[in-house]
PDB file of C-alpha atoms in Angstrom:
ATOM      1  CA  MET A   4     -50.138 231.440 -15.045  1.00 51.00           C
ATOM      2  CA  SER A   5     -49.179 235.092 -15.723  1.00 86.00           C
ATOM      3  CA  PHE A   6     -47.819 236.125 -19.106  1.00 94.00           C
ATOM      4  CA  ILE A   7     -44.379 236.983 -17.446  1.00 97.00           C
ATOM      5  CA  LYS A   8     -43.986 233.380 -16.413  1.00 97.00           C
ATOM      6  CA  GLU A   9     -44.986 232.046 -19.701  1.00 97.00           C
ATOM      7  CA  ASN A  10     -42.720 234.393 -21.503  1.00 97.00           C
ATOM      8  CA  LEU A  11     -39.763 233.595 -19.249  1.00 98.00           C
ATOM      9  CA  GLU A  12     -40.255 229.927 -19.768  1.00 97.00           C
ATOM     10  CA  ASP A  13     -40.179 230.432 -23.441  1.00 97.00           C
ATOM     11  CA  VAL A  14     -37.062 232.565 -23.171  1.00 98.00           C
ATOM     12  CA  ARG A  15     -35.280 230.030 -20.957  1.00 98.00           C
ATOM     13  CA  LYS A  16     -36.238 227.196 -23.429  1.00 98.00           C
ATOM     14  CA  ASN A  17     -34.759 229.182 -26.304  1.00 98.00           C
ATOM     15  CA  ILE A  18     -31.658 229.852 -24.269  1.00 98.00           C
ATOM     16  CA  GLN A  19     -31.076 226.181 -23.534  1.00 98.00           C
ATOM     17  CA  ILE A  20     -31.592 225.192 -27.244  1.00 98.00           C
ATOM     18  CA  ALA A  21     -29.299 227.848 -28.456  1.00 98.00           C
ATOM     19  CA  ALA A  22     -26.602 227.152 -25.863  1.00 98.00           C
ATOM     20  CA  GLU A  23     -26.766 223.417 -26.640  1.00 98.00           C
ATOM     21  CA  LYS A  24     -26.447 224.118 -30.267  1.00 97.00           C
ATOM     22  CA  SER A  25     -23.224 226.002 -29.582  1.00 96.00           C
ATOM     23  CA  GLY A  26     -21.940 223.359 -27.254  1.00 97.00           C
ATOM     24  CA  ARG A  27     -22.765 224.859 -24.015  1.00 97.00           C
ATOM     25  CA  ARG A  28     -25.337 224.541 -21.171  1.00 97.00           C
ATOM     26  CA  ALA A  29     -28.213 227.053 -20.388  1.00 97.00           C
ATOM     27  CA  GLU A  30     -26.381 227.740 -17.142  1.00 97.00           C
ATOM     28  CA  ASP A  31     -23.436 229.082 -19.052  1.00 97.00           C
ATOM     29  CA  ILE A  32     -25.757 231.961 -20.374  1.00 98.00           C
ATOM     30  CA  THR A  33     -26.644 234.881 -18.049  1.00 98.00           C
ATOM     31  CA  LEU A  34     -30.028 236.400 -18.639  1.00 98.00           C
ATOM     32  CA  VAL A  35     -30.494 240.068 -17.983  1.00 98.00           C
ATOM     33  CA  ALA A  36     -34.064 240.983 -17.877  1.00 98.00           C
ATOM     34  CA  VAL A  37     -34.409 244.531 -19.228  1.00 98.00           C
ATOM     35  CA  THR A  38     -37.103 246.430 -17.345  1.00 96.00           C
ATOM     36  CA  LYS A  39     -37.087 249.820 -19.036  1.00 93.00           C
ATOM     37  CA  THR A  40     -40.421 251.680 -18.344  1.00 91.00           C
ATOM     38  CA  HIS A  41     -41.889 248.622 -16.653  1.00 94.00           C
ATOM     39  CA  PRO A  42     -43.092 248.919 -13.008  1.00 95.00           C
ATOM     40  CA  VAL A  43     -41.613 247.702  -9.887  1.00 97.00           C
ATOM     41  CA  GLU A  44     -44.446 245.047  -9.550  1.00 96.00           C
ATOM     42  CA  MET A  45     -43.574 243.386 -12.776  1.00 96.00           C
ATOM     43  CA  ILE A  46     -39.776 243.415 -11.816  1.00 97.00           C
ATOM     44  CA  ASN A  47     -40.398 241.828  -8.557  1.00 97.00           C
ATOM     45  CA  GLU A  48     -42.614 239.129 -10.021  1.00 97.00           C
ATOM     46  CA  ALA A  49     -39.848 238.342 -12.496  1.00 98.00           C
ATOM     47  CA  ILE A  50     -37.381 238.083  -9.580  1.00 98.00           C
ATOM     48  CA  ASP A  51     -39.844 235.702  -7.727  1.00 98.00           C
ATOM     49  CA  LEU A  52     -39.622 233.575 -10.899  1.00 97.00           C
ATOM     50  CA  GLY A  53     -35.897 233.193 -10.598  1.00 98.00           C
ATOM     51  CA  VAL A  54     -34.587 236.257 -12.391  1.00 98.00           C
ATOM     52  CA  THR A  55     -31.270 237.303 -10.814  1.00 98.00           C
ATOM     53  CA  ASP A  56     -30.100 240.188 -13.094  1.00 98.00           C
ATOM     54  CA  ILE A  57     -32.019 243.279 -14.040  1.00 98.00           C
ATOM     55  CA  GLY A  58     -30.928 245.813 -16.805  1.00 98.00           C
ATOM     56  CA  GLU A  59     -31.923 249.382 -17.038  1.00 98.00           C
ATOM     57  CA  ASN A  60     -31.022 251.837 -19.760  1.00 96.00           C
ATOM     58  CA  LYS A  61     -31.267 254.977 -17.702  1.00 97.00           C
ATOM     59  CA  VAL A  62     -29.666 256.065 -14.384  1.00 98.00           C
ATOM     60  CA  GLN A  63     -32.768 257.747 -13.267  1.00 97.00           C
ATOM     61  CA  GLU A  64     -34.878 254.477 -13.675  1.00 96.00           C
ATOM     62  CA  ILE A  65     -32.330 252.667 -11.538  1.00 98.00           C
ATOM     63  CA  MET A  66     -32.637 255.436  -8.931  1.00 97.00           C
ATOM     64  CA  SER A  67     -36.333 255.459  -8.868  1.00 97.00           C
ATOM     65  CA  LYS A  68     -36.793 251.667  -8.646  1.00 98.00           C
ATOM     66  CA  TYR A  69     -33.803 250.745  -6.592  1.00 98.00           C
ATOM     67  CA  ASP A  70     -35.311 250.947  -3.159  1.00 97.00           C
ATOM     68  CA  TYR A  71     -38.490 249.053  -4.150  1.00 98.00           C
ATOM     69  CA  VAL A  72     -37.040 246.166  -5.988  1.00 98.00           C
ATOM     70  CA  LYS A  73     -36.176 242.864  -4.249  1.00 98.00           C
ATOM     71  CA  PRO A  74     -32.433 242.086  -3.959  1.00 97.00           C
ATOM     72  CA  VAL A  75     -31.083 241.540  -7.466  1.00 98.00           C
ATOM     73  CA  ARG A  76     -27.907 242.344  -9.500  1.00 98.00           C
ATOM     74  CA  TRP A  77     -28.592 245.678 -11.420  1.00 98.00           C
ATOM     75  CA  HIS A  78     -26.918 246.182 -14.765  1.00 98.00           C
ATOM     76  CA  LEU A  79     -26.776 249.694 -16.403  1.00 98.00           C
ATOM     77  CA  ILE A  80     -26.950 248.772 -20.096  1.00 97.00           C
ATOM     78  CA  GLY A  81     -27.613 252.174 -21.699  1.00 96.00           C
ATOM     79  CA  HIS A  82     -25.396 255.028 -22.403  1.00 95.00           C
ATOM     80  CA  LEU A  83     -23.729 256.507 -19.350  1.00 97.00           C
ATOM     81  CA  GLN A  84     -22.919 260.203 -18.984  1.00 97.00           C
ATOM     82  CA  THR A  85     -19.902 261.019 -16.770  1.00 97.00           C
ATOM     83  CA  ASN A  86     -22.004 263.432 -14.565  1.00 98.00           C
ATOM     84  CA  LYS A  87     -24.361 260.560 -13.658  1.00 98.00           C
ATOM     85  CA  VAL A  88     -21.684 258.000 -12.768  1.00 98.00           C
ATOM     86  CA  LYS A  89     -21.846 259.171  -9.065  1.00 98.00           C
ATOM     87  CA  TYR A  90     -25.541 258.171  -8.679  1.00 98.00           C
ATOM     88  CA  ILE A  91     -25.045 254.418  -9.572  1.00 97.00           C
ATOM     89  CA  ILE A  92     -21.432 253.735  -8.586  1.00 98.00           C
ATOM     90  CA  ASP A  93     -22.477 251.827  -5.406  1.00 97.00           C
ATOM     91  CA  LYS A  94     -25.600 250.326  -6.863  1.00 98.00           C
ATOM     92  CA  VAL A  95     -24.836 248.435  -9.941  1.00 98.00           C
ATOM     93  CA  TYR A  96     -23.259 245.010 -10.436  1.00 98.00           C
ATOM     94  CA  MET A  97     -22.085 245.935 -13.861  1.00 98.00           C
ATOM     95  CA  ILE A  98     -21.857 248.698 -16.182  1.00 98.00           C
ATOM     96  CA  HIS A  99     -22.176 247.438 -19.905  1.00 98.00           C
ATOM     97  CA  SER A 100     -21.709 250.765 -21.800  1.00 96.00           C
ATOM     98  CA  VAL A 101     -18.165 252.040 -21.333  1.00 97.00           C
ATOM     99  CA  ASP A 102     -16.919 253.541 -24.498  1.00 96.00           C
ATOM    100  CA  SER A 103     -14.239 256.049 -23.629  1.00 96.00           C
ATOM    101  CA  VAL A 104     -11.232 256.709 -21.484  1.00 97.00           C
ATOM    102  CA  LYS A 105     -12.942 259.786 -19.946  1.00 97.00           C
ATOM    103  CA  LEU A 106     -15.921 257.619 -18.768  1.00 98.00           C
ATOM    104  CA  MET A 107     -13.496 254.996 -17.512  1.00 98.00           C
ATOM    105  CA  ASP A 108     -11.559 257.610 -15.508  1.00 98.00           C
ATOM    106  CA  GLU A 109     -14.723 259.078 -13.910  1.00 98.00           C
ATOM    107  CA  ILE A 110     -15.954 255.593 -12.839  1.00 98.00           C
ATOM    108  CA  GLU A 111     -12.459 255.128 -11.290  1.00 98.00           C
ATOM    109  CA  ARG A 112     -12.677 258.445  -9.539  1.00 98.00           C
ATOM    110  CA  GLN A 113     -16.215 257.968  -8.119  1.00 98.00           C
ATOM    111  CA  ALA A 114     -15.409 254.355  -6.985  1.00 98.00           C
ATOM    112  CA  GLU A 115     -12.437 255.928  -5.038  1.00 98.00           C
ATOM    113  CA  LYS A 116     -14.610 258.604  -3.650  1.00 98.00           C
ATOM    114  CA  HIS A 117     -17.489 256.290  -2.633  1.00 97.00           C
ATOM    115  CA  GLY A 118     -15.359 253.445  -1.158  1.00 97.00           C
ATOM    116  CA  VAL A 119     -16.217 251.099  -4.012  1.00 98.00           C
ATOM    117  CA  GLU A 120     -13.451 248.377  -4.170  1.00 97.00           C
ATOM    118  CA  THR A 121     -14.369 247.073  -7.662  1.00 97.00           C
ATOM    119  CA  VAL A 122     -16.572 248.317 -10.487  1.00 98.00           C
ATOM    120  CA  ARG A 123     -17.120 245.682 -13.150  1.00 98.00           C
ATOM    121  CA  ILE A 124     -17.408 247.084 -16.689  1.00 98.00           C
ATOM    122  CA  LEU A 125     -17.893 246.063 -20.265  1.00 98.00           C
ATOM    123  CA  ILE A 126     -16.378 247.614 -23.232  1.00 97.00           C
ATOM    124  CA  GLN A 127     -19.167 248.653 -25.720  1.00 97.00           C
ATOM    125  CA  VAL A 128     -18.134 247.832 -29.234  1.00 95.00           C
ATOM    126  CA  ASN A 129     -20.088 249.396 -32.071  1.00 90.00           C
ATOM    127  CA  ILE A 130     -19.350 246.376 -34.291  1.00 82.00           C
ATOM    128  CA  ALA A 131     -21.487 247.590 -37.185  1.00 76.00           C
ATOM    129  CA  GLU A 132     -20.106 251.229 -36.832  1.00 73.00           C
ATOM    130  CA  GLU A 133     -23.614 252.445 -36.978  1.00 70.00           C
ATOM    131  CA  GLU A 134     -23.645 256.158 -36.478  1.00 70.00           C
ATOM    132  CA  SER A 135     -26.704 256.239 -34.255  1.00 64.00           C
ATOM    133  CA  LYS A 136     -25.204 253.750 -31.751  1.00 75.00           C
ATOM    134  CA  PHE A 137     -22.621 254.526 -28.972  1.00 86.00           C
ATOM    135  CA  GLY A 138     -19.579 252.398 -28.606  1.00 92.00           C
ATOM    136  CA  ILE A 139     -16.040 252.318 -29.995  1.00 93.00           C
ATOM    137  CA  LYS A 140     -14.663 250.776 -33.189  1.00 91.00           C
ATOM    138  CA  VAL A 141     -13.183 247.220 -32.952  1.00 91.00           C
ATOM    139  CA  GLU A 142      -9.626 248.618 -33.614  1.00 91.00           C
ATOM    140  CA  GLU A 143      -9.980 250.935 -30.631  1.00 93.00           C
ATOM    141  CA  THR A 144     -10.711 248.259 -28.122  1.00 94.00           C
ATOM    142  CA  ASP A 145      -6.940 247.662 -27.251  1.00 92.00           C
ATOM    143  CA  GLU A 146      -6.416 251.325 -26.414  1.00 93.00           C
ATOM    144  CA  LEU A 147      -9.185 251.177 -23.756  1.00 95.00           C
ATOM    145  CA  LEU A 148      -7.988 247.883 -22.421  1.00 95.00           C
ATOM    146  CA  ARG A 149      -4.482 249.150 -22.017  1.00 93.00           C
ATOM    147  CA  HIS A 150      -5.790 252.165 -20.045  1.00 95.00           C
ATOM    148  CA  ALA A 151      -7.954 249.903 -17.867  1.00 95.00           C
ATOM    149  CA  SER A 152      -5.115 247.698 -16.899  1.00 93.00           C
ATOM    150  CA  CYS A 153      -3.589 250.706 -15.120  1.00 94.00           C
ATOM    151  CA  LEU A 154      -6.759 251.641 -12.980  1.00 96.00           C
ATOM    152  CA  LYS A 155      -7.198 250.302  -9.362  1.00 96.00           C
ATOM    153  CA  HIS A 156     -11.093 250.017  -9.070  1.00 97.00           C
ATOM    154  CA  VAL A 157     -12.328 249.594 -12.573  1.00 97.00           C
ATOM    155  CA  LYS A 158     -12.375 245.901 -13.817  1.00 96.00           C
ATOM    156  CA  VAL A 159     -13.000 245.120 -17.459  1.00 97.00           C
ATOM    157  CA  CYS A 160     -15.003 241.887 -17.483  1.00 97.00           C
ATOM    158  CA  GLY A 161     -15.817 241.501 -21.164  1.00 97.00           C
ATOM    159  CA  LEU A 162     -17.432 243.280 -24.289  1.00 98.00           C
ATOM    160  CA  MET A 163     -20.876 244.443 -25.143  1.00 97.00           C
ATOM    161  CA  THR A 164     -22.517 245.261 -28.484  1.00 95.00           C
ATOM    162  CA  ILE A 165     -25.752 246.251 -29.870  1.00 88.00           C
ATOM    163  CA  LEU A 166     -26.562 245.512 -33.458  1.00 85.00           C
ATOM    164  CA  PRO A 167     -28.570 247.501 -36.052  1.00 75.00           C
ATOM    165  CA  LYS A 168     -32.382 247.062 -35.491  1.00 73.00           C
ATOM    166  CA  PHE A 169     -33.266 246.381 -39.068  1.00 65.00           C
ATOM    167  CA  ASP A 170     -30.410 244.320 -40.284  1.00 70.00           C
ATOM    168  CA  SER A 171     -30.990 240.655 -41.542  1.00 79.00           C
ATOM    169  CA  GLU A 172     -30.282 237.614 -39.478  1.00 80.00           C
ATOM    170  CA  PHE A 173     -27.444 236.756 -41.731  1.00 79.00           C
ATOM    171  CA  SER A 174     -25.874 240.252 -41.250  1.00 86.00           C
ATOM    172  CA  ASN A 175     -26.352 240.009 -37.447  1.00 88.00           C
ATOM    173  CA  ARG A 176     -24.816 236.505 -37.394  1.00 93.00           C
ATOM    174  CA  LEU A 177     -21.720 237.804 -39.130  1.00 93.00           C
ATOM    175  CA  HIS A 178     -21.424 240.864 -36.838  1.00 92.00           C
ATOM    176  CA  PHE A 179     -21.907 238.534 -33.619  1.00 95.00           C
ATOM    177  CA  ARG A 180     -19.351 236.229 -34.954  1.00 95.00           C
ATOM    178  CA  ASP A 181     -16.974 239.065 -35.614  1.00 94.00           C
ATOM    179  CA  ILE A 182     -17.103 240.450 -32.021  1.00 95.00           C
ATOM    180  CA  ASN A 183     -16.851 236.912 -30.667  1.00 96.00           C
ATOM    181  CA  ASN A 184     -13.711 236.511 -32.566  1.00 95.00           C
ATOM    182  CA  LYS A 185     -12.347 239.739 -30.967  1.00 94.00           C
ATOM    183  CA  PHE A 186     -13.547 238.551 -27.560  1.00 96.00           C
ATOM    184  CA  ILE A 187     -11.395 235.287 -28.075  1.00 95.00           C
ATOM    185  CA  ASP A 188      -8.278 237.310 -29.188  1.00 93.00           C
ATOM    186  CA  ILE A 189      -8.407 239.571 -26.293  1.00 93.00           C
ATOM    187  CA  SER A 190      -8.691 236.428 -23.930  1.00 92.00           C
ATOM    188  CA  LYS A 191      -5.647 235.142 -25.213  1.00 90.00           C
ATOM    189  CA  ASN A 192      -3.690 238.266 -24.443  1.00 86.00           C
ATOM    190  CA  LYS A 193      -2.385 239.027 -20.818  1.00 78.00           C
ATOM    191  CA  TYR A 194      -3.598 242.347 -19.686  1.00 82.00           C
ATOM    192  CA  ASP A 195      -3.535 243.341 -16.067  1.00 83.00           C
ATOM    193  CA  ASN A 196      -6.992 243.800 -14.556  1.00 84.00           C
ATOM    194  CA  ILE A 197      -8.820 242.453 -17.707  1.00 92.00           C
ATOM    195  CA  THR A 198     -10.943 239.196 -17.567  1.00 93.00           C
ATOM    196  CA  MET A 199     -12.839 238.250 -20.690  1.00 95.00           C
ATOM    197  CA  LYS A 200     -15.698 236.720 -18.654  1.00 97.00           C
ATOM    198  CA  PHE A 201     -18.875 238.140 -20.313  1.00 98.00           C
ATOM    199  CA  LEU A 202     -19.778 238.626 -24.028  1.00 98.00           C
ATOM    200  CA  SER A 203     -22.902 240.691 -23.720  1.00 98.00           C
ATOM    201  CA  MET A 204     -24.902 240.611 -27.080  1.00 97.00           C
ATOM    202  CA  GLY A 205     -28.324 239.696 -28.032  1.00 95.00           C
ATOM    203  CA  MET A 206     -31.638 241.301 -27.241  1.00 95.00           C
ATOM    204  CA  SER A 207     -35.286 240.132 -27.694  1.00 95.00           C
ATOM    205  CA  GLY A 208     -35.119 240.053 -31.592  1.00 92.00           C
ATOM    206  CA  ASP A 209     -31.754 238.375 -31.814  1.00 94.00           C
ATOM    207  CA  TYR A 210     -30.686 236.764 -28.660  1.00 96.00           C
ATOM    208  CA  ILE A 211     -31.032 233.101 -30.057  1.00 96.00           C
ATOM    209  CA  THR A 212     -28.614 233.965 -32.784  1.00 96.00           C
ATOM    210  CA  ALA A 213     -26.279 235.817 -30.531  1.00 97.00           C
ATOM    211  CA  ILE A 214     -25.990 232.731 -28.224  1.00 98.00           C
ATOM    212  CA  GLU A 215     -25.573 230.472 -31.309  1.00 97.00           C
ATOM    213  CA  GLU A 216     -22.499 232.731 -32.153  1.00 97.00           C
ATOM    214  CA  GLY A 217     -20.937 232.735 -28.716  1.00 97.00           C
ATOM    215  CA  SER A 218     -22.764 235.299 -26.525  1.00 98.00           C
ATOM    216  CA  ASN A 219     -22.965 234.272 -22.805  1.00 98.00           C
ATOM    217  CA  MET A 220     -24.997 237.310 -21.597  1.00 98.00           C
ATOM    218  CA  VAL A 221     -28.227 238.374 -23.304  1.00 98.00           C
ATOM    219  CA  ARG A 222     -30.363 241.417 -22.544  1.00 98.00           C
ATOM    220  CA  VAL A 223     -34.032 240.602 -22.947  1.00 98.00           C
ATOM    221  CA  GLY A 224     -36.948 242.870 -22.317  1.00 97.00           C
ATOM    222  CA  THR A 225     -39.885 242.786 -24.654  1.00 96.00           C
ATOM    223  CA  ALA A 226     -39.806 239.063 -24.931  1.00 97.00           C
ATOM    224  CA  ILE A 227     -40.364 238.771 -21.193  1.00 97.00           C
ATOM    225  CA  PHE A 228     -42.328 241.945 -20.180  1.00 96.00           C
ATOM    226  CA  GLY A 229     -44.205 242.716 -23.455  1.00 90.00           C
ATOM    227  CA  GLN A 230     -44.050 246.235 -25.219  1.00 82.00           C
ATOM    228  CA  ARG A 231     -42.718 249.059 -23.291  1.00 71.00           C
ATOM    229  CA  ASN A 232     -44.926 251.837 -22.116  1.00 67.00           C
ATOM    230  CA  TYR A 233     -43.020 255.049 -22.913  1.00 61.00           C
ATOM    231  CA  SER A 234     -45.951 257.107 -21.448  1.00 57.00           C
ATOM    232  CA  ALA A 235     -45.010 255.852 -18.063  1.00 53.00           C
ATOM    233  CA  GLN A 236     -41.766 257.711 -18.118  1.00 53.00           C
ATOM    234  CA  ASN A 237     -41.521 261.302 -16.926  1.00 44.00           C
TER     235      ASN A 237
END
């Protein structure tokens, strides 16, 4: 049994336990396997083991791997510069990291240009207001949602957040709870073109807590593929 298979079994078991603890089923949680710096062979092995969603932080990694990876749903989960939208607009299932009207408008423009009917996006919220992280403040969310409601091709499907790396589990739990409350509040409002379907929060170190606090999409890399090999990057 390969270590990827063993790790995936552990992650899926943890997802099931955390989901049940929050009154849901494992099937209610989408696992996005994050493959940053990892080779195509490992990605394809994970897909053979049932992984349906792959997350990459950088546009160039999606571009370099796209033609060699088996059919899968690609997620761009890292910061996206407006000048790189055109490269992945017709390749990704979802963009998790939209945090400005400017980026939203460029996604809309490139979708129109490339004949892409719908581009699913998540609004990235910097829930801890950490200076080193991208994302908007919670109170800025409604402004972006109102703007998105006027666009033809961009469809907001939920929220995404990344928590500080060294915060305590207690602190993380409170942050997760806060953004879940915002997610629920938005769900109650009736915006055109907005569907609060996905709450993308939780990574290898905190995905169990995230699910317990309402996440239905987790982005897990190291817990599946092991430590990243940054020397493999150009």
